[in-house]
C-alpha positions as a LaTeX table, in Angstrom:
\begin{tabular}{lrrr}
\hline
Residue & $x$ (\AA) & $y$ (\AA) & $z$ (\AA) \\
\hline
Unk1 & 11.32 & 28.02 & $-0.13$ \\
Unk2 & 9.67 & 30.46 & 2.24 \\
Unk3 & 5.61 & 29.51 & 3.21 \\
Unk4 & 3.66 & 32.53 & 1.71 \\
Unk5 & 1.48 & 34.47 & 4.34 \\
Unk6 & $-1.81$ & 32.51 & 3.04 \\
Unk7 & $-0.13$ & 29.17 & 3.19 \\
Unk8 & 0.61 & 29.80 & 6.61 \\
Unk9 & $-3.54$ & 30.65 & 7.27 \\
Unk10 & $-4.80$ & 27.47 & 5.68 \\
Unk11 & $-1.87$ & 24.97 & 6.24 \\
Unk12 & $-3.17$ & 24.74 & 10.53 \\
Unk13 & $-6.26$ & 23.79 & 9.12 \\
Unk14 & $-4.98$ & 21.08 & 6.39 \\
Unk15 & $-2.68$ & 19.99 & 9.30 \\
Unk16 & $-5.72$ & 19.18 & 11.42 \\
Unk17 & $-7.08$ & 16.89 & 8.52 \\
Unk18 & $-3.63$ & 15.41 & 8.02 \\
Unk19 & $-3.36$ & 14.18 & 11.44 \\
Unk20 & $-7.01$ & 12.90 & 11.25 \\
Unk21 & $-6.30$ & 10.40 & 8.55 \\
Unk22 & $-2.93$ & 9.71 & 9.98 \\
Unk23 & $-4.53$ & 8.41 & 13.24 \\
Unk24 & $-7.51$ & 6.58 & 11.48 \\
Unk25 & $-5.00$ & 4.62 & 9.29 \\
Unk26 & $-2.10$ & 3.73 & 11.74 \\
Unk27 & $-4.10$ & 0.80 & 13.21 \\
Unk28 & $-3.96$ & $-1.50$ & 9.89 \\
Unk29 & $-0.01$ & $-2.11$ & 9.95 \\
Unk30 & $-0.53$ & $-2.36$ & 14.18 \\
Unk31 & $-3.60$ & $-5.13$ & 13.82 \\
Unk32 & $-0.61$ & $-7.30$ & 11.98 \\
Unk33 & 1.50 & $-6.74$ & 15.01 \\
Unk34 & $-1.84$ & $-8.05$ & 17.64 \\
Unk35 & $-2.16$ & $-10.92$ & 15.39 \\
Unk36 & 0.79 & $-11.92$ & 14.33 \\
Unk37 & 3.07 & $-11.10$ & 17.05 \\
Unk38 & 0.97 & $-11.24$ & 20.13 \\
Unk39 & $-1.42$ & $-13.74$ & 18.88 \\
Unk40 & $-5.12$ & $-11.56$ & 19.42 \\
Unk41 & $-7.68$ & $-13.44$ & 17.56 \\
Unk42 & $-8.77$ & $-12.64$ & 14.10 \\
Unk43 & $-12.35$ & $-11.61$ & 15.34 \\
Unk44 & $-10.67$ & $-9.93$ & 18.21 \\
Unk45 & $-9.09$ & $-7.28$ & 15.97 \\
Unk46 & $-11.73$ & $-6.75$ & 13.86 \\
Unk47 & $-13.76$ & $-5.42$ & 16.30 \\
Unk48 & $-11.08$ & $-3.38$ & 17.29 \\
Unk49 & $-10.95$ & $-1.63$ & 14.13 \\
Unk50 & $-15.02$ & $-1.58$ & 13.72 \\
Unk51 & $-15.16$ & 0.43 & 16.90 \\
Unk52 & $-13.44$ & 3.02 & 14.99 \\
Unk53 & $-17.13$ & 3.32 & 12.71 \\
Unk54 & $-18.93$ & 3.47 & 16.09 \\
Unk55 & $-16.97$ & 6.63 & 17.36 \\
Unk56 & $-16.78$ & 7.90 & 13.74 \\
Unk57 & $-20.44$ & 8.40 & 12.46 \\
Unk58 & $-21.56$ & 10.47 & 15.54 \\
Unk59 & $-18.05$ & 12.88 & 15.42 \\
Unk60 & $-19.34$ & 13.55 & 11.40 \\
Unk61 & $-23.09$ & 13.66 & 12.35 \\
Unk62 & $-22.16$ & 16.15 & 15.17 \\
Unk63 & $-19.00$ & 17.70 & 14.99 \\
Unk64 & $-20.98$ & 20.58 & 11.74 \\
Unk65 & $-23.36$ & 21.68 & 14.26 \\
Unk66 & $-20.68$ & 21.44 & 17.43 \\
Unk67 & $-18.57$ & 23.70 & 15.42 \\
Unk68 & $-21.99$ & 26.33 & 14.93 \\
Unk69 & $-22.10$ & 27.03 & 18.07 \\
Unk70 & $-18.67$ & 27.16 & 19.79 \\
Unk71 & $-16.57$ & 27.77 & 16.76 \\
Unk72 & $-14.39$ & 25.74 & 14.28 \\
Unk73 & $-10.74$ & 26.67 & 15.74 \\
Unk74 & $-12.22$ & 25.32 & 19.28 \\
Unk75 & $-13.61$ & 22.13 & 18.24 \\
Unk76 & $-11.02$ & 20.88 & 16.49 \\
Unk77 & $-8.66$ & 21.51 & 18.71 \\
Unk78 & $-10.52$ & 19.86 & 21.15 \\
Unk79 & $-10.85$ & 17.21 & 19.07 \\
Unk80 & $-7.66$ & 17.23 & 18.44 \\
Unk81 & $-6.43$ & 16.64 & 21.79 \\
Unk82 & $-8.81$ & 13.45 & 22.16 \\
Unk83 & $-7.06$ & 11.97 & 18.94 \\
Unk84 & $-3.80$ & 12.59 & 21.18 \\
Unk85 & $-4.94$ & 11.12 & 24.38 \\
Unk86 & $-6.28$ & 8.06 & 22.20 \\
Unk87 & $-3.23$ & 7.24 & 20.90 \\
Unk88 & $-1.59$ & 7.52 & 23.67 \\
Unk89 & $-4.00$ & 5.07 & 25.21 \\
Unk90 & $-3.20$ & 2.55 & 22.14 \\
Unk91 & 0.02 & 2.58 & 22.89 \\
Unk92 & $-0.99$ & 0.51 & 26.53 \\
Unk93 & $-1.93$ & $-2.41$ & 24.67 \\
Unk94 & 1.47 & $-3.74$ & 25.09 \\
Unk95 & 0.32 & $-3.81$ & 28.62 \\
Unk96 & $-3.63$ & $-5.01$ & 28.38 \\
Unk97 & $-5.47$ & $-5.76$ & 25.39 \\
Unk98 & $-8.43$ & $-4.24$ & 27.00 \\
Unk99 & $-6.89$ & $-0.66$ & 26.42 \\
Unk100 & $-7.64$ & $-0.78$ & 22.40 \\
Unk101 & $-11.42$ & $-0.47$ & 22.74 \\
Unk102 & $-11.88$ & 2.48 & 24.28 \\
Unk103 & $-8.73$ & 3.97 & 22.23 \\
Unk104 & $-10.12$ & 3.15 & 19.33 \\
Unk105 & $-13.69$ & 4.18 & 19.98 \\
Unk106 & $-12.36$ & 7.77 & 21.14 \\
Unk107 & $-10.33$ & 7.64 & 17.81 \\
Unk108 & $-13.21$ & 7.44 & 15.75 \\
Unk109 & $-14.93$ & 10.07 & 17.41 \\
Unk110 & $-12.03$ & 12.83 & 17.20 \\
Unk111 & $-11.75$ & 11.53 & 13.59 \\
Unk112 & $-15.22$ & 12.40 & 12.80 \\
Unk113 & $-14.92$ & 15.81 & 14.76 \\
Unk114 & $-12.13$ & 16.79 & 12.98 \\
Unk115 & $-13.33$ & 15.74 & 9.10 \\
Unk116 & $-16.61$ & 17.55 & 9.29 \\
Unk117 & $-15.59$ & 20.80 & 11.47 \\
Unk118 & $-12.31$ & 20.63 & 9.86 \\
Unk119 & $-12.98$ & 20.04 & 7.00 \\
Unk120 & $-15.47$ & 23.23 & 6.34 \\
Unk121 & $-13.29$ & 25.70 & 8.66 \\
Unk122 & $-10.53$ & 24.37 & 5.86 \\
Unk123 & $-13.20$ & 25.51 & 2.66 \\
Unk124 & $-13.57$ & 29.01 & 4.51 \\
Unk125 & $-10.39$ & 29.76 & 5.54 \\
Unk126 & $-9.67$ & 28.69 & 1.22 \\
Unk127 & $-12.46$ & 30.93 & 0.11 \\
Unk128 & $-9.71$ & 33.13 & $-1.42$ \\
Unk129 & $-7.88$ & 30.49 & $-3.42$ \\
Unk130 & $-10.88$ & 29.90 & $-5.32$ \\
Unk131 & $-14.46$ & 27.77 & $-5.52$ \\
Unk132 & $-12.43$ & 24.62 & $-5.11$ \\
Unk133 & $-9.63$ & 25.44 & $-3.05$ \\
Unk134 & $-10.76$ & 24.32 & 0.15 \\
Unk135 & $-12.31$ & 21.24 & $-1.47$ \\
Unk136 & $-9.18$ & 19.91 & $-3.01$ \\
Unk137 & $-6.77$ & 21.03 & 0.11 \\
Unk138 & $-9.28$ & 18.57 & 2.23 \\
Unk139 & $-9.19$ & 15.50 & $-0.13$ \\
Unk140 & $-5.08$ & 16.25 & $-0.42$ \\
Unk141 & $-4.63$ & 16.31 & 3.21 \\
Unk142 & $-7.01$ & 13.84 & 4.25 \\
Unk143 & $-5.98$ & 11.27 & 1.75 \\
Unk144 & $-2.14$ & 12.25 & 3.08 \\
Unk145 & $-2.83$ & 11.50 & 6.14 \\
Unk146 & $-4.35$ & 8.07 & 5.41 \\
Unk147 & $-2.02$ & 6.85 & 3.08 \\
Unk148 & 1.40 & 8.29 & 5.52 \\
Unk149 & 0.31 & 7.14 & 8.54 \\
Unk150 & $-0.06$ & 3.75 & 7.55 \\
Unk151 & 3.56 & 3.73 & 5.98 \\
Unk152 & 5.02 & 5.32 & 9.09 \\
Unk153 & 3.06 & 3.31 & 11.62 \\
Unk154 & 4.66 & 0.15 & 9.29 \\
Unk155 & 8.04 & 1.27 & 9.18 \\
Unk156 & 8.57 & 2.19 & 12.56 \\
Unk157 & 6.51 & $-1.13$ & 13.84 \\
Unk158 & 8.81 & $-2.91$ & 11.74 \\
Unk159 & 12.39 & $-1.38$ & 12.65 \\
Unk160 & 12.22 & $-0.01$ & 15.60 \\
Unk161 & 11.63 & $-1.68$ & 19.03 \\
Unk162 & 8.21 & $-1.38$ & 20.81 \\
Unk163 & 6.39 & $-1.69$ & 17.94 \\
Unk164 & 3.02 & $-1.59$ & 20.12 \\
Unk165 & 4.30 & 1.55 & 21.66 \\
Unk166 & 6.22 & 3.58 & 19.32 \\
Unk167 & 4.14 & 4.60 & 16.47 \\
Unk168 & 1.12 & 5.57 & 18.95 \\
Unk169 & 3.56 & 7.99 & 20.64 \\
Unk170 & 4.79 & 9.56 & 17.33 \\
Unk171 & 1.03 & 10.05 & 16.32 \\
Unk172 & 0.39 & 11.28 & 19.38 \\
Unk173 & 3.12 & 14.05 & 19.88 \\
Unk174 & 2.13 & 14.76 & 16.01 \\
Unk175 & $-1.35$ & 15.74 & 16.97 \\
Unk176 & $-0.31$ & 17.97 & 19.71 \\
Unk177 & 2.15 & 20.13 & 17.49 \\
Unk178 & $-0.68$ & 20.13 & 15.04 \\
Unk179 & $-2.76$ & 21.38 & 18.34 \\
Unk180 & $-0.34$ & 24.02 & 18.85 \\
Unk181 & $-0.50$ & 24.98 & 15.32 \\
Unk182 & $-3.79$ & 25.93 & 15.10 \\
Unk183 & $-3.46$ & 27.82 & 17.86 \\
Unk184 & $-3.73$ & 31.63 & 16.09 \\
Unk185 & $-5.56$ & 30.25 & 12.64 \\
Unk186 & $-8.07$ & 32.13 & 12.28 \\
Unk187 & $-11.71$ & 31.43 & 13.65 \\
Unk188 & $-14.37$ & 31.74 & 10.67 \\
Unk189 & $-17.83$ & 30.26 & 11.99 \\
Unk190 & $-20.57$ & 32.92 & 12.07 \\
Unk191 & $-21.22$ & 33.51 & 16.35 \\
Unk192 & $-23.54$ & 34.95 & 18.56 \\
Unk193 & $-23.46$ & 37.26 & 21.59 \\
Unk194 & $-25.46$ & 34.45 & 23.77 \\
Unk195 & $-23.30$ & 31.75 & 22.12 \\
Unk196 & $-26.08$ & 29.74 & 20.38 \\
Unk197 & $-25.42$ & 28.76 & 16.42 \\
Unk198 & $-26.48$ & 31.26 & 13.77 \\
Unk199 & $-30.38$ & 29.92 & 12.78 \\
Unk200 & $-30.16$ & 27.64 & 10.12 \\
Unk201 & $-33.47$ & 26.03 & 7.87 \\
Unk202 & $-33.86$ & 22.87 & 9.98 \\
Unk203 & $-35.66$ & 21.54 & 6.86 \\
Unk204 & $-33.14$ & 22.43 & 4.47 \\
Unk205 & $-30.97$ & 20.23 & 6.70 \\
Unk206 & $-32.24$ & 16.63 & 5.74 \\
Unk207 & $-34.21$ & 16.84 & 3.15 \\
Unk208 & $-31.33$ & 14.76 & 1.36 \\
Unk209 & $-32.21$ & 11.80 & 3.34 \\
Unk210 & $-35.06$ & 11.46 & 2.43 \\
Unk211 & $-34.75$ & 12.27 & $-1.48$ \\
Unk212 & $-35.52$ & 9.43 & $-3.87$ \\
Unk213 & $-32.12$ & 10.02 & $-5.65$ \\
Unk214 & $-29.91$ & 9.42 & $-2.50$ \\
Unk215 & $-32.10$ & 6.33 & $-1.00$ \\
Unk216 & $-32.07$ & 4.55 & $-4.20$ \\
Unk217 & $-29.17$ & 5.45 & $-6.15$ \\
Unk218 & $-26.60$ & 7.11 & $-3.86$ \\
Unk219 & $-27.22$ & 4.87 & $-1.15$ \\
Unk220 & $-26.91$ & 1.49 & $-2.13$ \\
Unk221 & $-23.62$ & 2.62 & $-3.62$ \\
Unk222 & $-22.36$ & 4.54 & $-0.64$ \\
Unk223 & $-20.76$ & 1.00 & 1.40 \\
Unk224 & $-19.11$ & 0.13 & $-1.42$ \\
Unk225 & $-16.28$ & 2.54 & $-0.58$ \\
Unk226 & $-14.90$ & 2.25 & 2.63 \\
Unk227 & $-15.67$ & $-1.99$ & 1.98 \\
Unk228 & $-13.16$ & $-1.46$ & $-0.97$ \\
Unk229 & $-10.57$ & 0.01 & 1.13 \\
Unk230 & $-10.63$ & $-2.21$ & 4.58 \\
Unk231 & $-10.95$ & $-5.36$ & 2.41 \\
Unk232 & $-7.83$ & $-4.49$ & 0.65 \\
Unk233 & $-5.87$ & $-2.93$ & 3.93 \\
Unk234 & $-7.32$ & $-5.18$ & 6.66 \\
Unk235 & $-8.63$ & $-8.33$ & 5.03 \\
Unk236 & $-6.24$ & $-9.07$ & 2.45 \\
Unk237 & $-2.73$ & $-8.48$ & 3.96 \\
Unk238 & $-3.46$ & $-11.19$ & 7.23 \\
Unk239 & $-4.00$ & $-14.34$ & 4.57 \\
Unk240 & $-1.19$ & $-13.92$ & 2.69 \\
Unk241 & 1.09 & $-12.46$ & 5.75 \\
Unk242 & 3.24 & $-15.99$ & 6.46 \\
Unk243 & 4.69 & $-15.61$ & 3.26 \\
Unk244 & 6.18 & $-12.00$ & 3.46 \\
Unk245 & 8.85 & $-13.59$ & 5.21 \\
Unk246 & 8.60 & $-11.30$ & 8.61 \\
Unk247 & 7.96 & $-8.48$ & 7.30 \\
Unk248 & 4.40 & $-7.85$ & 7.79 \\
Unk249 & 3.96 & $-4.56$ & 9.41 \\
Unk250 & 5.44 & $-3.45$ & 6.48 \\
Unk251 & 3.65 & $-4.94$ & 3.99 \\
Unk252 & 0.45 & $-3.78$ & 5.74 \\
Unk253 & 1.47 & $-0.52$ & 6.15 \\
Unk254 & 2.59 & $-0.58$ & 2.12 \\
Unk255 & $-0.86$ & $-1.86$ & 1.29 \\
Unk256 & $-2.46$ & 0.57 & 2.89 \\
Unk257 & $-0.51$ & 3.64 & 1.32 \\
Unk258 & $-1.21$ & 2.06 & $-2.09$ \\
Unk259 & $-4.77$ & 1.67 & $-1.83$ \\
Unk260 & $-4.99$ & 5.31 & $-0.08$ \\
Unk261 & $-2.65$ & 7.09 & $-2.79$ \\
Unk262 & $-4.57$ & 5.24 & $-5.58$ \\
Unk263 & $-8.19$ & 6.32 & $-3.74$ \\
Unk264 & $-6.99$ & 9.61 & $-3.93$ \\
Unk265 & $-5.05$ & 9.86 & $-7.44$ \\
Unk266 & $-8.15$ & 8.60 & $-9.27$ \\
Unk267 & $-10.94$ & 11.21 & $-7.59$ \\
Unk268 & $-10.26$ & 13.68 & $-11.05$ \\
Unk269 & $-11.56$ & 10.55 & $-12.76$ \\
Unk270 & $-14.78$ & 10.63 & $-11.09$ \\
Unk271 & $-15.45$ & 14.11 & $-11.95$ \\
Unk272 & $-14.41$ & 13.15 & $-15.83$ \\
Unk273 & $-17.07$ & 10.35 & $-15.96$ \\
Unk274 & $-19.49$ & 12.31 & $-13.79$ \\
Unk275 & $-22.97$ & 13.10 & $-15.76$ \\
Unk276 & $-25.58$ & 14.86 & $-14.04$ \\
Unk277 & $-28.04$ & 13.17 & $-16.37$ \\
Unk278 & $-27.45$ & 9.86 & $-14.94$ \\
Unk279 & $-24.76$ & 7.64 & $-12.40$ \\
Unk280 & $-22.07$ & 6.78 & $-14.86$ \\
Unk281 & $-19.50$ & 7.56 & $-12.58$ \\
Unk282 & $-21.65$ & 5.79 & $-9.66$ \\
Unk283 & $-21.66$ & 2.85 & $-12.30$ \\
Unk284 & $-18.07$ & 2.61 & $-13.10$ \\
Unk285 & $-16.81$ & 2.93 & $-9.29$ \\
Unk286 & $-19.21$ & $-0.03$ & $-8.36$ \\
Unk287 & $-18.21$ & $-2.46$ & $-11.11$ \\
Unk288 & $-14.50$ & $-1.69$ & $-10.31$ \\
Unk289 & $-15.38$ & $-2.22$ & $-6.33$ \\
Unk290 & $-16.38$ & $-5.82$ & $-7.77$ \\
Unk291 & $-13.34$ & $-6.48$ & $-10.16$ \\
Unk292 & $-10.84$ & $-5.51$ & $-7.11$ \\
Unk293 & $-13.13$ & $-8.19$ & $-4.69$ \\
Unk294 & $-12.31$ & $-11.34$ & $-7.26$ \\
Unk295 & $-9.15$ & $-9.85$ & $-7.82$ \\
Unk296 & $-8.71$ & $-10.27$ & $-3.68$ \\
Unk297 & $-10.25$ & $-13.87$ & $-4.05$ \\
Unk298 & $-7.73$ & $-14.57$ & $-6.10$ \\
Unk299 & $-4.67$ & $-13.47$ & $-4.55$ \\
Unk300 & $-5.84$ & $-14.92$ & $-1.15$ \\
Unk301 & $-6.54$ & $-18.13$ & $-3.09$ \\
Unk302 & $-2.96$ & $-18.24$ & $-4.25$ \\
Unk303 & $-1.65$ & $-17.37$ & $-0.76$ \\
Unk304 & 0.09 & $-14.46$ & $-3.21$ \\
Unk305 & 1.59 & $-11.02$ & $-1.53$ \\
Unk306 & 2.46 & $-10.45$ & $-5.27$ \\
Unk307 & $-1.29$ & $-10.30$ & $-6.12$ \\
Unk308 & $-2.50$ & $-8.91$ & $-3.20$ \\
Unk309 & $-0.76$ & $-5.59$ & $-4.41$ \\
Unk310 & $-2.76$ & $-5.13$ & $-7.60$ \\
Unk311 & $-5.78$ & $-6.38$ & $-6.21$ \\
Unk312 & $-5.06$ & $-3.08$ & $-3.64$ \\
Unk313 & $-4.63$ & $-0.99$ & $-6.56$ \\
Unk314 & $-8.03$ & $-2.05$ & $-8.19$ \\
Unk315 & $-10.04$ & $-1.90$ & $-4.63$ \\
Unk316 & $-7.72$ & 1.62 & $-3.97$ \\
Unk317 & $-9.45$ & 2.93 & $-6.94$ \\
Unk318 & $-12.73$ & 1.64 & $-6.46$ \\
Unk319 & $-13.11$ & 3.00 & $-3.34$ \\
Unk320 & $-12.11$ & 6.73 & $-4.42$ \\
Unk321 & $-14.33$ & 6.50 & $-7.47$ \\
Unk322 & $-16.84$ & 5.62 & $-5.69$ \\
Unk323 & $-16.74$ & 8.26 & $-2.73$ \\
Unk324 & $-15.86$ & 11.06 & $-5.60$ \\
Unk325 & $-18.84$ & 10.17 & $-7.54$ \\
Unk326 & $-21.19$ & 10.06 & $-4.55$ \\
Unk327 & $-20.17$ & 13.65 & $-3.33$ \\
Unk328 & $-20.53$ & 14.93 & $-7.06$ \\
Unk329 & $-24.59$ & 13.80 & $-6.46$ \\
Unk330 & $-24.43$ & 15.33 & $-3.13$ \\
Unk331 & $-23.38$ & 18.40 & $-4.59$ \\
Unk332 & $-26.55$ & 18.23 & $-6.89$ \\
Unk333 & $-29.13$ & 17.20 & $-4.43$ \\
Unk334 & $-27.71$ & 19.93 & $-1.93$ \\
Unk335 & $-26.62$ & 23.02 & $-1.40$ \\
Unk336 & $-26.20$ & 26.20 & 0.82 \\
Unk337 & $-27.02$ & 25.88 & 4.56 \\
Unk338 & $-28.15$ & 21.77 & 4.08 \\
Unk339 & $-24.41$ & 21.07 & 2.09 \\
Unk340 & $-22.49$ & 20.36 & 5.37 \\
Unk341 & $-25.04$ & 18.07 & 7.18 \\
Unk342 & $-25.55$ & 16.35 & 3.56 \\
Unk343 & $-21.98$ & 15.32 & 3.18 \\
Unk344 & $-21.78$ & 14.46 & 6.90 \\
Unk345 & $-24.72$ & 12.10 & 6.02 \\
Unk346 & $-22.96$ & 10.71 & 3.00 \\
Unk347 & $-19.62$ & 10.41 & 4.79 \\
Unk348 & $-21.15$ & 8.10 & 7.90 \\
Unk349 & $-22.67$ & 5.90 & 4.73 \\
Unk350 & $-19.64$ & 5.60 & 3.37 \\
Unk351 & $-17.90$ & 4.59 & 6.64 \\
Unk352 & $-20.48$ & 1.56 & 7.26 \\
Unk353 & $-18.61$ & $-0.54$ & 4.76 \\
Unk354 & $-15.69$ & $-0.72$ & 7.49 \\
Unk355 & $-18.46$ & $-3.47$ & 8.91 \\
Unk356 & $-17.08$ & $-5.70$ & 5.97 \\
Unk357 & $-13.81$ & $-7.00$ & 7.69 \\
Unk358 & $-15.50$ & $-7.45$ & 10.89 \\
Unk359 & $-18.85$ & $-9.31$ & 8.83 \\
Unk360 & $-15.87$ & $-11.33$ & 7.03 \\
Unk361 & $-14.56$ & $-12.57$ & 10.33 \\
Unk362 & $-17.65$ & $-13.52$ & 11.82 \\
Unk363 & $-18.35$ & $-15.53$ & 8.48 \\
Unk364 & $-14.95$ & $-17.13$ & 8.38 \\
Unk365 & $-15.89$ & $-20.52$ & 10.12 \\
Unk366 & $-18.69$ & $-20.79$ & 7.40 \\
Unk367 & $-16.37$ & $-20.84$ & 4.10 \\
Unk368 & $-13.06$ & $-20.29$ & 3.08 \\
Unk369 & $-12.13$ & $-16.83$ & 2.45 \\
Unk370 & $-11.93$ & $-16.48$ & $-1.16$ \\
Unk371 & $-15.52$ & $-17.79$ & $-1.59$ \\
Unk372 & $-16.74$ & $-14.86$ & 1.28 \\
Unk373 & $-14.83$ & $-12.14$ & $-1.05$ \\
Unk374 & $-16.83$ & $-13.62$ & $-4.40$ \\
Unk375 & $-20.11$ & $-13.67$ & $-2.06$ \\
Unk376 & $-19.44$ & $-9.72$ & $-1.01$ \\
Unk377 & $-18.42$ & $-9.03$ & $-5.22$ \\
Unk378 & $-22.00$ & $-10.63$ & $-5.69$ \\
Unk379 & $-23.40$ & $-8.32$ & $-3.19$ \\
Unk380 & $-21.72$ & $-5.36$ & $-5.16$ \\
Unk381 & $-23.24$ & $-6.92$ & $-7.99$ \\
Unk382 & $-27.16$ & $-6.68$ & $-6.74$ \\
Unk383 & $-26.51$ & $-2.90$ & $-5.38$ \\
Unk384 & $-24.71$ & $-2.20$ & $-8.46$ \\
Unk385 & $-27.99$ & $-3.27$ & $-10.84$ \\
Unk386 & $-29.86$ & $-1.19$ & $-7.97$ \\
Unk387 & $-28.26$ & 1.43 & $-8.87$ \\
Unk388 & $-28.18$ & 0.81 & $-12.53$ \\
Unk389 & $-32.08$ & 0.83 & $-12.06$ \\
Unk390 & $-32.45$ & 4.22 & $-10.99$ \\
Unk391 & $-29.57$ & 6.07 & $-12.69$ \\
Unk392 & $-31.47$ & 8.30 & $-14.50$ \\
Unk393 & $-34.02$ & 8.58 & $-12.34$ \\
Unk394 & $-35.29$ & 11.19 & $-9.42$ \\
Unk395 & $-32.89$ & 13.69 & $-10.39$ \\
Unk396 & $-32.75$ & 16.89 & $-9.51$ \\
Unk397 & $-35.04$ & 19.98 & $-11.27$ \\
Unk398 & $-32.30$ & 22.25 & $-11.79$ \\
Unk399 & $-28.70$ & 21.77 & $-11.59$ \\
Unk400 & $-28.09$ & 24.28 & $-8.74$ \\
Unk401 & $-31.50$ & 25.00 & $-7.51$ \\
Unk402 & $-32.92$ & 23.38 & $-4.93$ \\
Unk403 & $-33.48$ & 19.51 & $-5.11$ \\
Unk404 & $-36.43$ & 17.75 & $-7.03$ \\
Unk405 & $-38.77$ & 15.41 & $-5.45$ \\
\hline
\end{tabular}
């Protein structure tokens, strides 16, 4: 079936996203592989995969205002060929150990370049498709990316030989015919003859972060999704792992692409239970965070791969509820010209709960598993009647306007 002449301008663009997620992702099914096969320690990998955050939040913090001034198409391509050379970096930890820090660090970064300045060059290049066009195209393509790259990076770590080595490569030559691809898609950012950013009210910028709404009810909420999501796909699959028989960068890289697909499936859901007079969806993505945590007590308990698949499903969807709800107040407390640094805010919140498998491990000599998971469900618990507190509080004056105070 032939690509219509608009697919063809926005699909670059969704591309760049794609590849994003894809890179983010391929390290869960590859930690299994360090631990299992080569024997890293536990604590080890999960700073491996926290130093992913550490690039992140500055790439999403920056990569808006980067893209201002020299232009989306540039940036991300730029970006786009760090995500390349990282992976191809990864791909030396067959050789040293050493070479995942910095690989993973610079993944993070390109990441967070690419989901900000790609994400809005993707919105305007979808202006014609509609309000939501470019909104849905980067959920679809992000969450795509997540949820495949952890399947391939499993598969191919699991059948084919080099499994430290092949999957980097593949994401790696990925990202550069992605690179290529964006090549002639068009540039949309507003310049300037001397090359500076168009003005834009500095106020207007991050006033967010300092509303009442977003410190005490969007907030406390925020960690809850991205701790859903790495306690399902990095905690979980390790503790059960000796009984999938030798087959765990497979099952990793399955539990990930459940968890993903389900994050991603149940976003519409979040917008159905989404009221702007209080934080019912906020509410309802919480409590199932918590549900999916004692589910994952249980199933490590039981030493059950069975379990640990449901318990996946439950965390999948608690962690898209709860980053679907938390954009829907965004939307409310923002808008225009302080939008894009608002979500970019939001979206490095959200990323701080990938501290939870690396806070797990360093609690680990402490208790058993299982009770750590039921102490971080009692944690969603107090953030949950937090935000239960203030749910119909603080909000804004006028749906649309400018936010209250």
């Amino acid at each position: 079936m032939p690509v219509s002449h608009a697919a063809r301008t926005w699909l670059p663009a969704a591309s760049a996203l794609y590849v994003a997620g894809w890179g983010a992702s391929q390290f869960a099914p590859l930690a299994v592989v360090y631990r299992v096969r080569e024997g890293w320690a536990a604590l080890a990998v999960a700073t491996m995969f926290t130093l992913y955050l550490m690039g992140l939040v500055p790439g999403l913090l920056l990569g808006g205002r980067i893209a201002d001034r020299y232009g989306r198409r540039r940036v991300v391509r730029g970006a786009l060929a760090v995500s390349s050379a990282a992976s191809a970096l990864l791909a030396a930890a067959a050789v040293s150990e050493d070479a995942v820090y910095p690989s993973r660090l610079a993944t993070g970064f390109a990441a967070g370049i690419v989901l900000s300045a790609g994400a809005t060059w993707l919105e305007e290049i979808s202006e014609a498709g509609g309000q939501d066009a470019g909104n849905r195209r980067a959920l679809y393509a992000t969450g795509a990316g997540f949820a495949s790259g952890a399947l391939a990076a499993g598969c191919v770590a699991e059948w084919l030989p080099q499994p430290m080595v092949l999957p980097c490569l593949l994401h790696s030559v990925l990202v550069l015919l992605v690179c290529f691809a964006t090549h002639r898609t068009p540039e949309t950012a507003a310049s300037r003859d001397d090359g500076t950013a168009p003005p834009r009210p500095p106020r207007m910028r991050w006033t967010i972060v300092t509303h009442p709404r977003f410190v005490l009810v969007v907030l406390p909420a925020s960690p809850a999704a991205f701790a859903a999501a790495t306690v399902a796909y990095v905690v979980l699959p390790p503790l059960v792992i000796d009984q999938v028989h030798g087959h765990a960068p497979m099952f990793s890289g399955l539990v990930v692409g459940v968890t993903i697909a389900v994050g991603v499936a149940v976003q519409p859901l979040a917008t159905w239970l989404d009221q702007a007079g209080s934080a019912r969806s906020t509410l309802v993505a919480m409590a199932t965070v918590v549900v999916g945590l004692l589910a994952g007590a249980v199933a490590v308990s039981l030493d059950s791969p069975l379990l640990v698949l449901p318990a996946a499903v439950v965390l999948g969807a608690g962690y898209g509820l709860t980053l679907a709800s938390g954009l829907k107040e965004i939307e409310r407390l923002a808008h225009g010209p302080a939008l894009p640094t608002a979500s970019s805010v939001y979206q490095g919140a959200t990323h701080s709960g990938f501290l939870a498998p690396l806070l797990l491990a360093m609690s680990a000599g402490a208790a058993p598993y299982p009770a750590l998971l039921v102490g971080l469900a009692a944690v969603g618990v107090l953030f949950l009647g937090i935000t239960a507190y203030y749910s119909r509080r603080h909000l804004p004056a006028v749906a649309g306007g400018a936010p209250g105070r």
